[in-house]
């Protein structure tokens, strides 16, 4: 089940839309939330992160309605953590789209550890994660990767720290930085939080 909401107050520019997903029924994660961004340009529609599972992305794509007609989908993963990339498999079949990520993001998502983690989630929470299929990025880079559209430029670049495969996005026309987990509360990340993240494989 998807618990995605459109957070309209976060962006005064309708080309950039923020969606927030939560998982209220996971006993291991109190009030766990994660954000995704949709960037609607003149040439393509870019989904920045795919949240917890394919149903989250289906909800966001449904919101697009006729706006999607004539413009291909692109996807990027800020990093391989489960709450940012487990919705990737929505973009298969009729919705097939390139998925852009750091080279190490693809490595992480093909490791045995990720498969074990998904199997564990599917066993503990079958209602939420039975539809998830690990789908690593199909286009990878290190350094910078720039997308040009008719009205916006999206510059993806290495932003390690939270994890080695982390990237961020800069949109110069709007002076807008999408930092994802490169900036998160508490700032700075304290030792206790760091240990909790490592315990649940978030790092
Ligand atoms: Zn993360």
PDB file of C-alpha atoms and ligand atoms in Angstrom:
ATOM      1  CA  UNK A   1       0.000   0.000   0.000  1.00  0.00           C
ATOM      2  CA  UNK A   2       1.227   3.468  -0.845  1.00  0.00           C
ATOM      3  CA  UNK A   3       1.067   6.451   1.500  1.00  0.00           C
ATOM      4  CA  UNK A   4       2.267   9.161  -0.861  1.00  0.00           C
ATOM      5  CA  UNK A   5       1.235  12.794  -0.578  1.00  0.00           C
ATOM      6  CA  UNK A   6       2.040  15.772  -2.770  1.00  0.00           C
ATOM      7  CA  UNK A   7       3.771  18.460  -0.679  1.00  0.00           C
ATOM      8  CA  UNK A   8       2.795  21.459  -2.798  1.00  0.00           C
ATOM      9  CA  UNK A   9       4.051  24.126  -0.383  1.00  0.00           C
ATOM     10  CA  UNK A  10       7.669  22.995  -0.824  1.00  0.00           C
ATOM     11  CA  UNK A  11       8.061  24.460  -4.314  1.00  0.00           C
ATOM     12  CA  UNK A  12       6.682  27.696  -5.751  1.00  0.00           C
ATOM     13  CA  UNK A  13       7.645  26.458  -9.242  1.00  0.00           C
ATOM     14  CA  UNK A  14       5.224  23.853 -10.570  1.00  0.00           C
ATOM     15  CA  UNK A  15       7.986  22.256 -12.653  1.00  0.00           C
ATOM     16  CA  UNK A  16       9.518  20.903  -9.438  1.00  0.00           C
ATOM     17  CA  UNK A  17       7.153  18.798  -7.315  1.00  0.00           C
ATOM     18  CA  UNK A  18       7.874  17.097  -4.045  1.00  0.00           C
ATOM     19  CA  UNK A  19       6.163  13.918  -2.951  1.00  0.00           C
ATOM     20  CA  UNK A  20       6.469  12.375   0.505  1.00  0.00           C
ATOM     21  CA  UNK A  21       5.922   8.726   1.321  1.00  0.00           C
ATOM     22  CA  UNK A  22       5.572   7.220   4.765  1.00  0.00           C
ATOM     23  CA  UNK A  23       5.457   3.728   6.149  1.00  0.00           C
ATOM     24  CA  UNK A  24       3.208   3.948   9.217  1.00  0.00           C
ATOM     25  CA  UNK A  25       2.826   0.188   9.630  1.00  0.00           C
ATOM     26  CA  UNK A  26       6.440  -0.876   9.916  1.00  0.00           C
ATOM     27  CA  UNK A  27       7.071  -1.715  13.547  1.00  0.00           C
ATOM     28  CA  UNK A  28      10.830  -1.217  13.161  1.00  0.00           C
ATOM     29  CA  UNK A  29      10.489   2.320  11.801  1.00  0.00           C
ATOM     30  CA  UNK A  30       8.471   4.921  13.690  1.00  0.00           C
ATOM     31  CA  UNK A  31       7.068   7.672  11.471  1.00  0.00           C
ATOM     32  CA  UNK A  32       9.517   6.854   8.716  1.00  0.00           C
ATOM     33  CA  UNK A  33       9.239   9.287   5.808  1.00  0.00           C
ATOM     34  CA  UNK A  34      11.143   9.821   2.586  1.00  0.00           C
ATOM     35  CA  UNK A  35      10.829  12.366  -0.223  1.00  0.00           C
ATOM     36  CA  UNK A  36      10.941  12.134  -3.993  1.00  0.00           C
ATOM     37  CA  UNK A  37      10.972  14.896  -6.608  1.00  0.00           C
ATOM     38  CA  UNK A  38       9.373  15.114 -10.009  1.00  0.00           C
ATOM     39  CA  UNK A  39      11.022  17.530 -12.451  1.00  0.00           C
ATOM     40  CA  UNK A  40       8.769  18.385 -15.379  1.00  0.00           C
ATOM     41  CA  UNK A  41      10.832  19.892 -18.210  1.00  0.00           C
ATOM     42  CA  UNK A  42      10.114  20.797 -21.805  1.00  0.00           C
ATOM     43  CA  UNK A  43      11.735  17.602 -23.133  1.00  0.00           C
ATOM     44  CA  UNK A  44      11.360  14.951 -20.433  1.00  0.00           C
ATOM     45  CA  UNK A  45       9.961  14.160 -17.015  1.00  0.00           C
ATOM     46  CA  UNK A  46      12.611  13.217 -14.462  1.00  0.00           C
ATOM     47  CA  UNK A  47      11.776  11.242 -11.323  1.00  0.00           C
ATOM     48  CA  UNK A  48      14.370  11.802  -8.601  1.00  0.00           C
ATOM     49  CA  UNK A  49      14.252   8.706  -6.380  1.00  0.00           C
ATOM     50  CA  UNK A  50      11.544   6.068  -6.420  1.00  0.00           C
ATOM     51  CA  UNK A  51      10.597   5.725  -2.734  1.00  0.00           C
ATOM     52  CA  UNK A  52       9.678   2.427  -1.034  1.00  0.00           C
ATOM     53  CA  UNK A  53       7.974   0.370  -3.714  1.00  0.00           C
ATOM     54  CA  UNK A  54       6.510   0.531  -7.241  1.00  0.00           C
ATOM     55  CA  UNK A  55       3.065   1.504  -5.940  1.00  0.00           C
ATOM     56  CA  UNK A  56       4.532   4.807  -4.729  1.00  0.00           C
ATOM     57  CA  UNK A  57       5.635   5.650  -8.252  1.00  0.00           C
ATOM     58  CA  UNK A  58       2.320   4.551  -9.738  1.00  0.00           C
ATOM     59  CA  UNK A  59       0.641   7.097  -7.473  1.00  0.00           C
ATOM     60  CA  UNK A  60       2.937   9.910  -8.656  1.00  0.00           C
ATOM     61  CA  UNK A  61       2.633   9.000 -12.339  1.00  0.00           C
ATOM     62  CA  UNK A  62      -1.147   8.930 -11.947  1.00  0.00           C
ATOM     63  CA  UNK A  63      -0.982  12.561 -10.835  1.00  0.00           C
ATOM     64  CA  UNK A  64       0.655  13.524 -14.147  1.00  0.00           C
ATOM     65  CA  UNK A  65      -2.407  12.701 -16.219  1.00  0.00           C
ATOM     66  CA  UNK A  66      -2.097  14.080 -19.775  1.00  0.00           C
ATOM     67  CA  UNK A  67       1.007  16.077 -18.868  1.00  0.00           C
ATOM     68  CA  UNK A  68       3.161  13.041 -19.635  1.00  0.00           C
ATOM     69  CA  UNK A  69       2.045  12.776 -23.259  1.00  0.00           C
ATOM     70  CA  UNK A  70       4.919  13.331 -25.693  1.00  0.00           C
ATOM     71  CA  UNK A  71       7.649  13.435 -23.059  1.00  0.00           C
ATOM     72  CA  UNK A  72       9.749  10.431 -22.085  1.00  0.00           C
ATOM     73  CA  UNK A  73      10.421   9.423 -18.506  1.00  0.00           C
ATOM     74  CA  UNK A  74      13.875   9.498 -16.944  1.00  0.00           C
ATOM     75  CA  UNK A  75      14.705   8.255 -13.463  1.00  0.00           C
ATOM     76  CA  UNK A  76      17.616   8.956 -11.135  1.00  0.00           C
ATOM     77  CA  UNK A  77      18.547   7.333  -7.836  1.00  0.00           C
ATOM     78  CA  UNK A  78      20.290   9.618  -5.348  1.00  0.00           C
ATOM     79  CA  UNK A  79      21.719   6.434  -3.798  1.00  0.00           C
ATOM     80  CA  UNK A  80      20.880   2.756  -3.360  1.00  0.00           C
ATOM     81  CA  UNK A  81      19.225   2.862   0.063  1.00  0.00           C
ATOM     82  CA  UNK A  82      15.960   0.914   0.106  1.00  0.00           C
ATOM     83  CA  UNK A  83      13.748   3.930   0.796  1.00  0.00           C
ATOM     84  CA  UNK A  84      15.102   5.734  -2.281  1.00  0.00           C
ATOM     85  CA  UNK A  85      15.349   2.996  -4.899  1.00  0.00           C
ATOM     86  CA  UNK A  86      12.931   0.136  -4.254  1.00  0.00           C
ATOM     87  CA  UNK A  87      10.303   1.725  -6.484  1.00  0.00           C
ATOM     88  CA  UNK A  88      12.598   1.372  -9.527  1.00  0.00           C
ATOM     89  CA  UNK A  89      10.773  -1.665 -10.860  1.00  0.00           C
ATOM     90  CA  UNK A  90       7.755   0.495 -11.669  1.00  0.00           C
ATOM     91  CA  UNK A  91       9.779   1.643 -14.673  1.00  0.00           C
ATOM     92  CA  UNK A  92       9.564  -1.608 -16.626  1.00  0.00           C
ATOM     93  CA  UNK A  93       7.226  -2.864 -19.337  1.00  0.00           C
ATOM     94  CA  UNK A  94       5.103  -0.044 -20.751  1.00  0.00           C
ATOM     95  CA  UNK A  95       6.722   2.408 -18.333  1.00  0.00           C
ATOM     96  CA  UNK A  96      10.311   1.462 -19.175  1.00  0.00           C
ATOM     97  CA  UNK A  97      12.726   4.323 -18.546  1.00  0.00           C
ATOM     98  CA  UNK A  98      16.477   4.749 -18.165  1.00  0.00           C
ATOM     99  CA  UNK A  99      17.580   4.828 -14.522  1.00  0.00           C
ATOM    100  CA  UNK A 100      20.604   7.029 -13.837  1.00  0.00           C
ATOM    101  CA  UNK A 101      22.827   6.542 -10.810  1.00  0.00           C
ATOM    102  CA  UNK A 102      26.367   6.539  -9.544  1.00  0.00           C
ATOM    103  CA  UNK A 103      28.509   3.598 -10.648  1.00  0.00           C
ATOM    104  CA  UNK A 104      28.690   2.437  -7.052  1.00  0.00           C
ATOM    105  CA  UNK A 105      24.897   2.652  -6.732  1.00  0.00           C
ATOM    106  CA  UNK A 106      24.610  -0.067  -9.369  1.00  0.00           C
ATOM    107  CA  UNK A 107      27.270  -2.096  -7.562  1.00  0.00           C
ATOM    108  CA  UNK A 108      25.402  -1.821  -4.265  1.00  0.00           C
ATOM    109  CA  UNK A 109      22.087  -2.855  -5.781  1.00  0.00           C
ATOM    110  CA  UNK A 110      23.563  -5.994  -7.302  1.00  0.00           C
ATOM    111  CA  UNK A 111      25.257  -7.131  -4.106  1.00  0.00           C
ATOM    112  CA  UNK A 112      24.049 -10.164  -2.173  1.00  0.00           C
ATOM    113  CA  UNK A 113      23.497  -7.975   0.875  1.00  0.00           C
ATOM    114  CA  UNK A 114      20.722  -6.032  -0.913  1.00  0.00           C
ATOM    115  CA  UNK A 115      18.977  -9.240  -1.988  1.00  0.00           C
ATOM    116  CA  UNK A 116      19.147 -10.557   1.573  1.00  0.00           C
ATOM    117  CA  UNK A 117      17.766  -7.298   2.927  1.00  0.00           C
ATOM    118  CA  UNK A 118      14.848  -7.302   0.469  1.00  0.00           C
ATOM    119  CA  UNK A 119      14.047 -10.938   1.271  1.00  0.00           C
ATOM    120  CA  UNK A 120      13.998 -10.045   4.958  1.00  0.00           C
ATOM    121  CA  UNK A 121      11.620  -7.118   4.391  1.00  0.00           C
ATOM    122  CA  UNK A 122       9.351  -9.227   2.205  1.00  0.00           C
ATOM    123  CA  UNK A 123       9.181 -11.864   4.914  1.00  0.00           C
ATOM    124  CA  UNK A 124       8.471  -9.390   7.699  1.00  0.00           C
ATOM    125  CA  UNK A 125       6.187  -7.051   5.749  1.00  0.00           C
ATOM    126  CA  UNK A 126       4.698  -8.943   2.791  1.00  0.00           C
ATOM    127  CA  UNK A 127       1.833  -6.484   2.319  1.00  0.00           C
ATOM    128  CA  UNK A 128       4.218  -3.595   1.736  1.00  0.00           C
ATOM    129  CA  UNK A 129       7.141  -5.138  -0.131  1.00  0.00           C
ATOM    130  CA  UNK A 130       5.961  -8.189  -2.073  1.00  0.00           C
ATOM    131  CA  UNK A 131       5.964  -6.213  -5.343  1.00  0.00           C
ATOM    132  CA  UNK A 132       9.539  -4.921  -5.007  1.00  0.00           C
ATOM    133  CA  UNK A 133      12.122  -6.209  -7.478  1.00  0.00           C
ATOM    134  CA  UNK A 134      15.670  -4.906  -7.224  1.00  0.00           C
ATOM    135  CA  UNK A 135      16.432  -2.932 -10.353  1.00  0.00           C
ATOM    136  CA  UNK A 136      19.856  -1.256 -10.441  1.00  0.00           C
ATOM    137  CA  UNK A 137      20.577   1.855 -12.521  1.00  0.00           C
ATOM    138  CA  UNK A 138      20.887   1.274 -16.266  1.00  0.00           C
ATOM    139  CA  UNK A 139      23.055   4.355 -16.881  1.00  0.00           C
ATOM    140  CA  UNK A 140      25.905   5.052 -14.468  1.00  0.00           C
ATOM    141  CA  UNK A 141      28.496   7.756 -14.006  1.00  0.00           C
ATOM    142  CA  UNK A 142      31.158   9.123 -11.689  1.00  0.00           C
ATOM    143  CA  UNK A 143      31.826  12.850 -11.373  1.00  0.00           C
ATOM    144  CA  UNK A 144      29.080  14.768 -13.179  1.00  0.00           C
ATOM    145  CA  UNK A 145      26.195  13.963 -15.504  1.00  0.00           C
ATOM    146  CA  UNK A 146      24.137  16.774 -17.025  1.00  0.00           C
ATOM    147  CA  UNK A 147      20.629  16.614 -18.486  1.00  0.00           C
ATOM    148  CA  UNK A 148      19.573  19.427 -20.835  1.00  0.00           C
ATOM    149  CA  UNK A 149      15.957  20.219 -21.582  1.00  0.00           C
ATOM    150  CA  UNK A 150      14.171  23.062 -23.279  1.00  0.00           C
ATOM    151  CA  UNK A 151      13.799  25.078 -20.099  1.00  0.00           C
ATOM    152  CA  UNK A 152      15.787  23.489 -17.276  1.00  0.00           C
ATOM    153  CA  UNK A 153      19.236  21.970 -16.786  1.00  0.00           C
ATOM    154  CA  UNK A 154      19.745  19.218 -14.220  1.00  0.00           C
ATOM    155  CA  UNK A 155      23.346  18.720 -13.137  1.00  0.00           C
ATOM    156  CA  UNK A 156      23.913  15.481 -11.230  1.00  0.00           C
ATOM    157  CA  UNK A 157      27.162  15.220  -9.275  1.00  0.00           C
ATOM    158  CA  UNK A 158      28.967  13.116  -6.685  1.00  0.00           C
ATOM    159  CA  UNK A 159      27.937  13.956  -3.116  1.00  0.00           C
ATOM    160  CA  UNK A 160      29.462  11.218  -0.945  1.00  0.00           C
ATOM    161  CA  UNK A 161      29.230  11.194   2.848  1.00  0.00           C
ATOM    162  CA  UNK A 162      25.868   9.689   3.707  1.00  0.00           C
ATOM    163  CA  UNK A 163      26.934   6.837   1.462  1.00  0.00           C
ATOM    164  CA  UNK A 164      29.703   6.341  -1.080  1.00  0.00           C
ATOM    165  CA  UNK A 165      27.260   6.174  -4.000  1.00  0.00           C
ATOM    166  CA  UNK A 166      25.363   9.342  -3.116  1.00  0.00           C
ATOM    167  CA  UNK A 167      24.694  11.975  -5.790  1.00  0.00           C
ATOM    168  CA  UNK A 168      22.837  15.304  -5.644  1.00  0.00           C
ATOM    169  CA  UNK A 169      21.142  17.508  -8.254  1.00  0.00           C
ATOM    170  CA  UNK A 170      21.694  21.187  -9.054  1.00  0.00           C
ATOM    171  CA  UNK A 171      19.269  23.152 -11.227  1.00  0.00           C
ATOM    172  CA  UNK A 172      21.066  26.412 -12.112  1.00  0.00           C
ATOM    173  CA  UNK A 173      18.062  28.188 -13.686  1.00  0.00           C
ATOM    174  CA  UNK A 174      16.288  27.996 -10.309  1.00  0.00           C
ATOM    175  CA  UNK A 175      19.383  28.119  -8.055  1.00  0.00           C
ATOM    176  CA  UNK A 176      17.945  24.951  -6.564  1.00  0.00           C
ATOM    177  CA  UNK A 177      19.931  22.166  -4.929  1.00  0.00           C
ATOM    178  CA  UNK A 178      18.265  18.822  -4.296  1.00  0.00           C
ATOM    179  CA  UNK A 179      20.588  17.340  -1.685  1.00  0.00           C
ATOM    180  CA  UNK A 180      18.633  14.199  -0.755  1.00  0.00           C
ATOM    181  CA  UNK A 181      20.313  12.370   2.158  1.00  0.00           C
ATOM    182  CA  UNK A 182      23.507  14.396   1.811  1.00  0.00           C
ATOM    183  CA  UNK A 183      21.744  16.823   4.177  1.00  0.00           C
ATOM    184  CA  UNK A 184      19.530  15.340   6.842  1.00  0.00           C
ATOM    185  CA  UNK A 185      18.414  16.068  10.382  1.00  0.00           C
ATOM    186  CA  UNK A 186      20.115  16.062  12.829  1.00  0.00           C
ATOM    187  CA  UNK A 187      22.899  18.205  11.396  1.00  0.00           C
ATOM    188  CA  UNK A 188      25.553  17.048  11.846  1.00  0.00           C
ATOM    189  CA  UNK A 189      24.514  13.400  11.922  1.00  0.00           C
ATOM    190  CA  UNK A 190      25.323  12.286  15.482  1.00  0.00           C
ATOM    191  CA  UNK A 191      26.945   9.074  16.565  1.00  0.00           C
ATOM    192  CA  UNK A 192      23.735   7.504  17.887  1.00  0.00           C
ATOM    193  CA  UNK A 193      21.888   8.099  14.602  1.00  0.00           C
ATOM    194  CA  UNK A 194      24.850   6.828  12.639  1.00  0.00           C
ATOM    195  CA  UNK A 195      24.813   3.580  14.622  1.00  0.00           C
ATOM    196  CA  UNK A 196      21.047   3.193  14.103  1.00  0.00           C
ATOM    197  CA  UNK A 197      21.439   3.721  10.352  1.00  0.00           C
ATOM    198  CA  UNK A 198      24.171   1.123  10.153  1.00  0.00           C
ATOM    199  CA  UNK A 199      22.113  -1.326  12.207  1.00  0.00           C
ATOM    200  CA  UNK A 200      19.318  -1.236   9.628  1.00  0.00           C
ATOM    201  CA  UNK A 201      21.712  -1.127   6.646  1.00  0.00           C
ATOM    202  CA  UNK A 202      20.898   2.458   5.711  1.00  0.00           C
ATOM    203  CA  UNK A 203      24.580   3.191   5.195  1.00  0.00           C
TER     204      UNK A 203
HETATM  205 ZN1  LIG B   1      19.994   7.059   2.653  1.00  0.00          ZN
END
